[in-house]
Amino acid sequence: MTIDPPAEIEAGTYTIPVTAQAGSFSAKEELEVNITGTYKMELSTPTGRLSTDITAGKEKMVELQLNNTGSAELIDIKLNQSAPVDWEVTFEPENVDSLLPGESATVKAHIKSSDKAIAGDYVVSLQVQTPEVSDSADFRITVKASALWGWIGVLIIALVGAGIYYLFRRYGRQ
């Protein structure tokens, strides 16, 4: 006997009545089937956007959303990361104990770029996993140079201009 349950059936124990008949003889029995459910999980952000900006050496908080899109409860969800050298990524909370079917959980990822990061695009890969299923999302992080160096450049140019003005006023055109 083969039983094909619907793909999105909820986990649980189901009773299936079975009748066998051969000529005038028939037998009835009830079979119990234990459906464990399907394990599916999605990792994203509340807006679905997988990119952000950060200033070199600074920290940025990214809100993550874990969705249980399966029909079984997810237990002991662990979060991992893969980031460029000298970057730090921490999660708050570090693990999610359980997530019922159809529910979501919010996790904050604190991403700190390296002080020596050059302006440009970097990829930080975030993963979630349980013993049954896993998912990952690659975040594109654009590192911007600190505005401090721009202001220092403007100040240097202003000082050089003031120095030239002073020299012309003091000594005139010669």
Short mmCIF file of N, CA and C in Angstrom, two decimals:
data_model
loop_
_atom_site.label_atom_id
_atom_site.label_comp_id
_atom_site.label_asym_id
_atom_site.label_seq_id
_atom_site.Cartn_x
_atom_site.Cartn_y
_atom_site.Cartn_z
N MET A 1 0.85 -1.16 0.00
CA MET A 1 0.00 0.00 0.00
C MET A 1 0.90 1.23 0.00
N THR A 2 0.57 2.18 -0.83
CA THR A 2 1.31 3.43 -0.91
C THR A 2 0.38 4.57 -0.57
N ILE A 3 0.87 5.47 0.29
CA ILE A 3 0.08 6.63 0.68
C ILE A 3 0.90 7.87 0.34
N ASP A 4 0.31 8.76 -0.44
CA ASP A 4 0.96 10.02 -0.81
C ASP A 4 0.22 11.17 -0.15
N PRO A 5 0.78 11.69 0.96
CA PRO A 5 0.10 12.81 1.63
C PRO A 5 0.30 14.10 0.85
N PRO A 6 -0.56 15.09 1.04
CA PRO A 6 -0.36 16.39 0.40
C PRO A 6 0.97 17.01 0.87
N ALA A 7 1.58 17.81 0.04
CA ALA A 7 2.91 18.37 0.33
C ALA A 7 2.90 19.26 1.56
N GLU A 8 1.85 19.98 1.83
CA GLU A 8 1.82 20.92 2.94
C GLU A 8 1.00 20.43 4.13
N ILE A 9 0.87 19.11 4.28
CA ILE A 9 0.12 18.57 5.41
C ILE A 9 0.88 18.85 6.71
N GLU A 10 0.10 19.10 7.75
CA GLU A 10 0.73 19.38 9.04
C GLU A 10 1.26 18.10 9.65
N ALA A 11 2.33 18.24 10.42
CA ALA A 11 2.92 17.09 11.10
C ALA A 11 1.93 16.56 12.12
N GLY A 12 1.91 15.24 12.29
CA GLY A 12 1.01 14.62 13.26
C GLY A 12 0.75 13.17 12.93
N THR A 13 -0.09 12.54 13.74
CA THR A 13 -0.46 11.15 13.53
C THR A 13 -1.86 11.10 12.94
N TYR A 14 -1.99 10.36 11.86
CA TYR A 14 -3.27 10.26 11.14
C TYR A 14 -3.68 8.79 11.07
N THR A 15 -4.99 8.57 11.16
CA THR A 15 -5.56 7.22 11.06
C THR A 15 -6.16 7.05 9.67
N ILE A 16 -5.81 5.93 9.00
CA ILE A 16 -6.31 5.67 7.65
C ILE A 16 -7.05 4.34 7.67
N PRO A 17 -8.36 4.37 7.38
CA PRO A 17 -9.12 3.11 7.34
C PRO A 17 -8.81 2.36 6.02
N VAL A 18 -8.54 1.05 6.14
CA VAL A 18 -8.21 0.22 4.98
C VAL A 18 -9.15 -0.99 4.96
N THR A 19 -9.66 -1.27 3.76
CA THR A 19 -10.53 -2.43 3.58
C THR A 19 -9.93 -3.30 2.49
N ALA A 20 -9.79 -4.59 2.78
CA ALA A 20 -9.31 -5.55 1.78
C ALA A 20 -10.44 -6.53 1.50
N GLN A 21 -10.65 -6.82 0.22
CA GLN A 21 -11.75 -7.70 -0.14
C GLN A 21 -11.27 -8.69 -1.19
N ALA A 22 -11.58 -9.97 -0.97
CA ALA A 22 -11.28 -11.04 -1.93
C ALA A 22 -12.50 -11.94 -2.00
N GLY A 23 -13.25 -11.82 -3.07
CA GLY A 23 -14.49 -12.60 -3.21
C GLY A 23 -15.48 -12.19 -2.15
N SER A 24 -15.94 -13.17 -1.35
CA SER A 24 -16.90 -12.86 -0.30
C SER A 24 -16.23 -12.52 1.03
N PHE A 25 -14.92 -12.66 1.05
CA PHE A 25 -14.18 -12.36 2.28
C PHE A 25 -13.70 -10.91 2.28
N SER A 26 -13.87 -10.19 3.40
CA SER A 26 -13.37 -8.84 3.52
C SER A 26 -12.82 -8.61 4.92
N ALA A 27 -11.83 -7.73 4.98
CA ALA A 27 -11.21 -7.39 6.28
C ALA A 27 -11.03 -5.88 6.34
N LYS A 28 -11.28 -5.37 7.53
CA LYS A 28 -11.12 -3.93 7.75
C LYS A 28 -10.08 -3.73 8.84
N GLU A 29 -9.26 -2.73 8.60
CA GLU A 29 -8.21 -2.40 9.58
C GLU A 29 -7.95 -0.89 9.51
N GLU A 30 -7.52 -0.34 10.62
CA GLU A 30 -7.15 1.07 10.64
C GLU A 30 -5.64 1.17 10.83
N LEU A 31 -5.00 1.85 9.90
CA LEU A 31 -3.55 2.04 9.97
C LEU A 31 -3.25 3.44 10.49
N GLU A 32 -2.17 3.52 11.26
CA GLU A 32 -1.73 4.81 11.76
C GLU A 32 -0.50 5.24 10.98
N VAL A 33 -0.52 6.49 10.53
CA VAL A 33 0.60 7.05 9.79
C VAL A 33 1.12 8.26 10.57
N ASN A 34 2.43 8.28 10.77
CA ASN A 34 3.06 9.40 11.47
C ASN A 34 3.73 10.30 10.43
N ILE A 35 3.18 11.49 10.23
CA ILE A 35 3.73 12.46 9.28
C ILE A 35 4.66 13.39 10.04
N THR A 36 5.90 13.44 9.63
CA THR A 36 6.87 14.31 10.30
C THR A 36 6.81 15.73 9.77
N GLY A 37 6.27 15.95 8.60
CA GLY A 37 6.17 17.28 8.02
C GLY A 37 7.35 17.59 7.13
N THR A 38 7.29 18.77 6.51
CA THR A 38 8.39 19.20 5.64
C THR A 38 9.17 20.30 6.35
N TYR A 39 10.47 20.29 6.09
CA TYR A 39 11.35 21.28 6.71
C TYR A 39 11.79 22.27 5.64
N LYS A 40 11.35 23.52 5.80
CA LYS A 40 11.76 24.59 4.90
C LYS A 40 11.97 25.85 5.72
N MET A 41 13.03 26.59 5.35
CA MET A 41 13.34 27.81 6.08
C MET A 41 13.90 28.84 5.11
N GLU A 42 13.56 30.10 5.32
CA GLU A 42 14.07 31.18 4.48
C GLU A 42 14.74 32.23 5.37
N LEU A 43 15.87 32.75 4.89
CA LEU A 43 16.58 33.82 5.57
C LEU A 43 16.57 35.04 4.66
N SER A 44 16.08 36.16 5.19
CA SER A 44 16.03 37.40 4.42
C SER A 44 16.00 38.57 5.39
N THR A 45 15.58 39.71 4.90
CA THR A 45 15.35 40.88 5.74
C THR A 45 13.86 41.21 5.66
N PRO A 46 13.33 42.00 6.57
CA PRO A 46 11.91 42.33 6.49
C PRO A 46 11.52 42.99 5.16
N THR A 47 12.45 43.74 4.55
CA THR A 47 12.16 44.41 3.29
C THR A 47 12.59 43.58 2.08
N GLY A 48 13.37 42.54 2.29
CA GLY A 48 13.88 41.73 1.18
C GLY A 48 15.17 42.28 0.59
N ARG A 49 15.62 43.42 1.07
CA ARG A 49 16.84 44.06 0.55
C ARG A 49 18.08 43.39 1.15
N LEU A 50 19.01 42.97 0.31
CA LEU A 50 20.20 42.27 0.76
C LEU A 50 21.47 43.09 0.51
N SER A 51 21.37 44.39 0.71
CA SER A 51 22.55 45.25 0.56
C SER A 51 22.44 46.40 1.55
N THR A 52 23.61 46.94 1.91
CA THR A 52 23.65 48.08 2.82
C THR A 52 24.98 48.81 2.66
N ASP A 53 25.09 49.96 3.26
CA ASP A 53 26.31 50.76 3.24
C ASP A 53 26.90 50.80 4.64
N ILE A 54 28.22 50.96 4.70
CA ILE A 54 28.91 51.06 5.99
C ILE A 54 30.14 51.92 5.80
N THR A 55 30.54 52.61 6.83
CA THR A 55 31.78 53.39 6.80
C THR A 55 32.90 52.51 7.34
N ALA A 56 34.08 52.59 6.75
CA ALA A 56 35.21 51.77 7.17
C ALA A 56 35.46 51.92 8.66
N GLY A 57 35.57 50.78 9.36
CA GLY A 57 35.84 50.77 10.79
C GLY A 57 34.62 50.95 11.66
N LYS A 58 33.45 51.12 11.09
CA LYS A 58 32.22 51.34 11.86
C LYS A 58 31.38 50.07 11.89
N GLU A 59 30.35 50.10 12.72
CA GLU A 59 29.45 48.96 12.87
C GLU A 59 28.08 49.32 12.32
N LYS A 60 27.42 48.33 11.72
CA LYS A 60 26.06 48.52 11.17
C LYS A 60 25.20 47.36 11.64
N MET A 61 23.97 47.66 12.06
CA MET A 61 23.04 46.63 12.47
C MET A 61 22.10 46.32 11.30
N VAL A 62 21.99 45.03 10.97
CA VAL A 62 21.09 44.58 9.91
C VAL A 62 20.06 43.66 10.56
N GLU A 63 18.79 43.95 10.33
CA GLU A 63 17.73 43.12 10.88
C GLU A 63 17.44 41.96 9.92
N LEU A 64 17.51 40.75 10.43
CA LEU A 64 17.26 39.55 9.63
C LEU A 64 15.91 38.95 10.03
N GLN A 65 15.30 38.27 9.07
CA GLN A 65 14.03 37.61 9.34
C GLN A 65 14.15 36.14 8.94
N LEU A 66 13.87 35.25 9.90
CA LEU A 66 13.85 33.81 9.65
C LEU A 66 12.39 33.39 9.51
N ASN A 67 12.06 32.74 8.40
CA ASN A 67 10.69 32.29 8.16
C ASN A 67 10.66 30.77 8.08
N ASN A 68 9.76 30.15 8.85
CA ASN A 68 9.54 28.71 8.75
C ASN A 68 8.43 28.50 7.72
N THR A 69 8.82 28.14 6.49
CA THR A 69 7.84 27.96 5.41
C THR A 69 7.45 26.50 5.24
N GLY A 70 7.91 25.64 6.13
CA GLY A 70 7.55 24.22 6.07
C GLY A 70 6.35 23.92 6.93
N SER A 71 6.10 22.63 7.15
CA SER A 71 4.95 22.22 7.96
C SER A 71 5.38 21.57 9.27
N ALA A 72 6.69 21.56 9.56
CA ALA A 72 7.19 20.99 10.81
C ALA A 72 7.90 22.07 11.61
N GLU A 73 7.92 21.89 12.91
CA GLU A 73 8.61 22.84 13.78
C GLU A 73 10.11 22.73 13.59
N LEU A 74 10.77 23.88 13.52
CA LEU A 74 12.23 23.92 13.42
C LEU A 74 12.78 24.14 14.82
N ILE A 75 13.75 23.30 15.20
CA ILE A 75 14.31 23.36 16.55
C ILE A 75 15.81 23.59 16.46
N ASP A 76 16.34 24.37 17.40
CA ASP A 76 17.77 24.62 17.54
C ASP A 76 18.36 25.23 16.27
N ILE A 77 17.90 26.44 15.95
CA ILE A 77 18.37 27.14 14.74
C ILE A 77 19.65 27.89 15.10
N LYS A 78 20.72 27.56 14.40
CA LYS A 78 22.02 28.19 14.64
C LYS A 78 22.33 29.17 13.50
N LEU A 79 22.98 30.27 13.87
CA LEU A 79 23.36 31.28 12.89
C LEU A 79 24.88 31.29 12.74
N ASN A 80 25.36 31.35 11.51
CA ASN A 80 26.78 31.40 11.20
C ASN A 80 27.02 32.50 10.18
N GLN A 81 28.31 32.83 9.99
CA GLN A 81 28.65 33.88 9.04
C GLN A 81 29.99 33.59 8.40
N SER A 82 30.17 34.19 7.25
CA SER A 82 31.43 34.17 6.54
C SER A 82 31.66 35.59 6.04
N ALA A 83 32.69 36.24 6.59
CA ALA A 83 32.92 37.65 6.29
C ALA A 83 34.36 37.85 5.85
N PRO A 84 34.66 38.99 5.22
CA PRO A 84 36.04 39.29 4.84
C PRO A 84 36.98 39.31 6.06
N VAL A 85 38.27 39.22 5.79
CA VAL A 85 39.29 39.21 6.85
C VAL A 85 39.19 40.48 7.68
N ASP A 86 39.31 40.33 8.99
CA ASP A 86 39.27 41.43 9.97
C ASP A 86 37.90 42.08 10.13
N TRP A 87 36.86 41.47 9.63
CA TRP A 87 35.51 41.94 9.86
C TRP A 87 34.93 41.14 11.02
N GLU A 88 33.98 41.73 11.74
CA GLU A 88 33.33 41.05 12.84
C GLU A 88 31.82 41.03 12.60
N VAL A 89 31.22 39.85 12.82
CA VAL A 89 29.76 39.71 12.69
C VAL A 89 29.27 38.98 13.94
N THR A 90 28.34 39.60 14.67
CA THR A 90 27.73 38.96 15.83
C THR A 90 26.22 39.00 15.66
N PHE A 91 25.56 38.01 16.27
CA PHE A 91 24.10 37.89 16.17
C PHE A 91 23.46 38.11 17.53
N GLU A 92 22.27 38.69 17.50
CA GLU A 92 21.49 38.90 18.72
C GLU A 92 20.06 38.47 18.47
N PRO A 93 19.59 37.37 18.96
CA PRO A 93 20.25 36.34 19.76
C PRO A 93 21.15 35.47 18.88
N GLU A 94 22.04 34.72 19.53
CA GLU A 94 22.98 33.87 18.79
C GLU A 94 22.31 32.64 18.22
N ASN A 95 21.27 32.12 18.87
CA ASN A 95 20.52 30.95 18.41
C ASN A 95 19.03 31.21 18.62
N VAL A 96 18.21 30.52 17.82
CA VAL A 96 16.76 30.56 18.00
C VAL A 96 16.35 29.15 18.43
N ASP A 97 15.68 29.05 19.58
CA ASP A 97 15.35 27.73 20.13
C ASP A 97 14.38 26.95 19.25
N SER A 98 13.29 27.58 18.83
CA SER A 98 12.32 26.88 17.98
C SER A 98 11.50 27.88 17.18
N LEU A 99 10.94 27.38 16.09
CA LEU A 99 10.13 28.21 15.21
C LEU A 99 9.02 27.32 14.65
N LEU A 100 7.78 27.64 15.01
CA LEU A 100 6.64 26.85 14.55
C LEU A 100 6.34 27.11 13.08
N PRO A 101 5.64 26.17 12.42
CA PRO A 101 5.31 26.37 11.00
C PRO A 101 4.55 27.67 10.78
N GLY A 102 4.96 28.42 9.75
CA GLY A 102 4.31 29.67 9.40
C GLY A 102 4.75 30.86 10.22
N GLU A 103 5.58 30.65 11.22
CA GLU A 103 6.03 31.75 12.06
C GLU A 103 7.35 32.33 11.57
N SER A 104 7.66 33.53 12.08
CA SER A 104 8.91 34.22 11.75
C SER A 104 9.61 34.62 13.03
N ALA A 105 10.92 34.78 12.94
CA ALA A 105 11.71 35.28 14.06
C ALA A 105 12.62 36.37 13.54
N THR A 106 12.88 37.36 14.37
CA THR A 106 13.76 38.46 13.99
C THR A 106 15.07 38.32 14.75
N VAL A 107 16.17 38.45 14.00
CA VAL A 107 17.51 38.38 14.57
C VAL A 107 18.27 39.60 14.09
N LYS A 108 19.05 40.20 14.96
CA LYS A 108 19.87 41.35 14.58
C LYS A 108 21.30 40.89 14.33
N ALA A 109 21.84 41.27 13.19
CA ALA A 109 23.24 40.99 12.86
C ALA A 109 24.00 42.30 12.97
N HIS A 110 25.03 42.31 13.82
CA HIS A 110 25.88 43.49 13.97
C HIS A 110 27.14 43.24 13.16
N ILE A 111 27.31 44.02 12.10
CA ILE A 111 28.44 43.85 11.17
C ILE A 111 29.39 45.02 11.36
N LYS A 112 30.66 44.70 11.66
CA LYS A 112 31.68 45.75 11.84
C LYS A 112 32.75 45.51 10.80
N SER A 113 32.98 46.54 9.96
CA SER A 113 33.99 46.41 8.92
C SER A 113 35.38 46.66 9.50
N SER A 114 36.37 46.23 8.78
CA SER A 114 37.76 46.43 9.18
C SER A 114 38.12 47.91 9.09
N ASP A 115 39.00 48.35 9.99
CA ASP A 115 39.48 49.73 9.94
C ASP A 115 40.25 49.99 8.65
N LYS A 116 40.84 48.93 8.09
CA LYS A 116 41.68 49.06 6.89
C LYS A 116 40.91 48.76 5.60
N ALA A 117 39.60 48.62 5.68
CA ALA A 117 38.80 48.30 4.49
C ALA A 117 38.86 49.46 3.50
N ILE A 118 39.12 49.13 2.25
CA ILE A 118 39.16 50.12 1.18
C ILE A 118 37.73 50.33 0.69
N ALA A 119 37.41 51.52 0.24
CA ALA A 119 36.08 51.80 -0.28
C ALA A 119 35.78 50.84 -1.44
N GLY A 120 34.60 50.25 -1.42
CA GLY A 120 34.19 49.31 -2.46
C GLY A 120 33.14 48.36 -1.93
N ASP A 121 32.84 47.33 -2.72
CA ASP A 121 31.82 46.35 -2.36
C ASP A 121 32.44 45.09 -1.77
N TYR A 122 31.82 44.58 -0.72
CA TYR A 122 32.24 43.36 -0.05
C TYR A 122 31.02 42.46 0.12
N VAL A 123 31.25 41.16 0.29
CA VAL A 123 30.15 40.21 0.49
C VAL A 123 30.29 39.57 1.86
N VAL A 124 29.20 39.61 2.63
CA VAL A 124 29.12 38.93 3.91
C VAL A 124 28.03 37.88 3.75
N SER A 125 28.40 36.62 3.93
CA SER A 125 27.46 35.52 3.78
C SER A 125 26.95 35.11 5.16
N LEU A 126 25.63 35.09 5.32
CA LEU A 126 25.01 34.71 6.59
C LEU A 126 24.25 33.41 6.37
N GLN A 127 24.40 32.46 7.30
CA GLN A 127 23.75 31.16 7.17
C GLN A 127 22.94 30.84 8.43
N VAL A 128 21.83 30.14 8.23
CA VAL A 128 21.04 29.58 9.33
C VAL A 128 20.88 28.10 9.06
N GLN A 129 20.94 27.30 10.14
CA GLN A 129 20.80 25.87 9.92
C GLN A 129 20.23 25.17 11.14
N THR A 130 19.50 24.11 10.85
CA THR A 130 19.02 23.18 11.86
C THR A 130 19.54 21.81 11.43
N PRO A 131 19.33 20.79 12.24
CA PRO A 131 19.77 19.46 11.79
C PRO A 131 19.09 19.00 10.49
N GLU A 132 17.90 19.55 10.19
CA GLU A 132 17.15 19.09 9.01
C GLU A 132 17.31 19.96 7.78
N VAL A 133 17.52 21.26 7.94
CA VAL A 133 17.49 22.18 6.79
C VAL A 133 18.40 23.38 7.06
N SER A 134 18.81 24.03 5.97
CA SER A 134 19.62 25.25 6.11
C SER A 134 19.30 26.21 4.98
N ASP A 135 19.68 27.46 5.17
CA ASP A 135 19.52 28.49 4.14
C ASP A 135 20.60 29.53 4.36
N SER A 136 20.89 30.30 3.32
CA SER A 136 21.90 31.36 3.45
C SER A 136 21.50 32.55 2.60
N ALA A 137 22.10 33.68 2.92
CA ALA A 137 21.87 34.91 2.17
C ALA A 137 23.19 35.66 2.10
N ASP A 138 23.53 36.13 0.90
CA ASP A 138 24.74 36.92 0.70
C ASP A 138 24.38 38.40 0.69
N PHE A 139 24.98 39.14 1.61
CA PHE A 139 24.74 40.58 1.71
C PHE A 139 25.87 41.33 1.02
N ARG A 140 25.51 42.26 0.14
CA ARG A 140 26.51 43.12 -0.49
C ARG A 140 26.63 44.36 0.38
N ILE A 141 27.83 44.57 0.89
CA ILE A 141 28.07 45.71 1.77
C ILE A 141 29.01 46.67 1.06
N THR A 142 28.57 47.89 0.86
CA THR A 142 29.38 48.92 0.22
C THR A 142 30.08 49.72 1.31
N VAL A 143 31.42 49.66 1.30
CA VAL A 143 32.21 50.41 2.27
C VAL A 143 32.50 51.78 1.68
N LYS A 144 32.20 52.79 2.47
CA LYS A 144 32.47 54.16 2.05
C LYS A 144 33.61 54.70 2.90
N ALA A 145 34.45 55.52 2.28
CA ALA A 145 35.55 56.14 3.02
C ALA A 145 34.97 57.15 4.00
N SER A 146 35.67 57.35 5.08
CA SER A 146 35.23 58.29 6.10
C SER A 146 35.23 59.71 5.52
N ALA A 147 34.21 60.49 5.85
CA ALA A 147 34.12 61.88 5.38
C ALA A 147 35.18 62.76 6.05
N LEU A 148 35.79 62.28 7.11
CA LEU A 148 36.82 63.04 7.82
C LEU A 148 37.96 63.41 6.89
N TRP A 149 38.40 62.46 6.05
CA TRP A 149 39.52 62.75 5.14
C TRP A 149 39.14 63.78 4.08
N GLY A 150 37.91 63.82 3.68
CA GLY A 150 37.44 64.84 2.75
C GLY A 150 37.53 66.22 3.37
N TRP A 151 37.09 66.33 4.63
CA TRP A 151 37.16 67.62 5.32
C TRP A 151 38.61 68.03 5.59
N ILE A 152 39.46 67.06 5.88
CA ILE A 152 40.88 67.39 6.07
C ILE A 152 41.47 67.92 4.76
N GLY A 153 41.12 67.33 3.63
CA GLY A 153 41.57 67.80 2.32
C GLY A 153 41.12 69.22 2.04
N VAL A 154 39.85 69.52 2.33
CA VAL A 154 39.32 70.87 2.13
C VAL A 154 40.06 71.86 3.02
N LEU A 155 40.35 71.47 4.26
CA LEU A 155 41.08 72.34 5.18
C LEU A 155 42.49 72.62 4.68
N ILE A 156 43.17 71.60 4.16
CA ILE A 156 44.53 71.79 3.61
C ILE A 156 44.50 72.75 2.43
N ILE A 157 43.54 72.59 1.53
CA ILE A 157 43.42 73.48 0.37
C ILE A 157 43.15 74.91 0.84
N ALA A 158 42.28 75.08 1.83
CA ALA A 158 41.97 76.42 2.35
C ALA A 158 43.22 77.05 2.99
N LEU A 159 44.01 76.25 3.72
CA LEU A 159 45.24 76.78 4.34
C LEU A 159 46.27 77.19 3.29
N VAL A 160 46.42 76.39 2.25
CA VAL A 160 47.35 76.74 1.17
C VAL A 160 46.88 78.02 0.47
N GLY A 161 45.60 78.14 0.20
CA GLY A 161 45.05 79.35 -0.41
C GLY A 161 45.28 80.57 0.48
N ALA A 162 45.04 80.41 1.78
CA ALA A 162 45.25 81.52 2.71
C ALA A 162 46.73 81.90 2.76
N GLY A 163 47.62 80.91 2.70
CA GLY A 163 49.06 81.18 2.71
C GLY A 163 49.49 81.95 1.46
N ILE A 164 48.99 81.57 0.31
CA ILE A 164 49.32 82.28 -0.94
C ILE A 164 48.76 83.70 -0.89
N TYR A 165 47.54 83.87 -0.41
CA TYR A 165 46.95 85.20 -0.27
C TYR A 165 47.82 86.07 0.65
N TYR A 166 48.24 85.50 1.78
CA TYR A 166 49.09 86.23 2.71
C TYR A 166 50.40 86.67 2.04
N LEU A 167 51.02 85.74 1.29
CA LEU A 167 52.29 86.08 0.62
C LEU A 167 52.11 87.20 -0.39
N PHE A 168 51.04 87.18 -1.18
CA PHE A 168 50.80 88.25 -2.15
C PHE A 168 50.53 89.58 -1.44
N ARG A 169 49.80 89.57 -0.34
CA ARG A 169 49.49 90.80 0.40
C ARG A 169 50.77 91.37 1.05
N ARG A 170 51.58 90.49 1.56
CA ARG A 170 52.78 90.91 2.29
C ARG A 170 53.87 91.41 1.36
N TYR A 171 54.14 90.66 0.29
CA TYR A 171 55.25 91.00 -0.58
C TYR A 171 54.81 91.58 -1.92
N GLY A 172 53.57 91.53 -2.20
CA GLY A 172 53.07 92.10 -3.46
C GLY A 172 53.49 91.25 -4.63
N ARG A 173 53.29 91.81 -5.84
CA ARG A 173 53.68 91.09 -7.06
C ARG A 173 55.10 91.48 -7.43
N GLN A 174 55.98 90.60 -7.44
CA GLN A 174 57.36 90.89 -7.82
C GLN A 174 57.90 89.85 -8.74
#
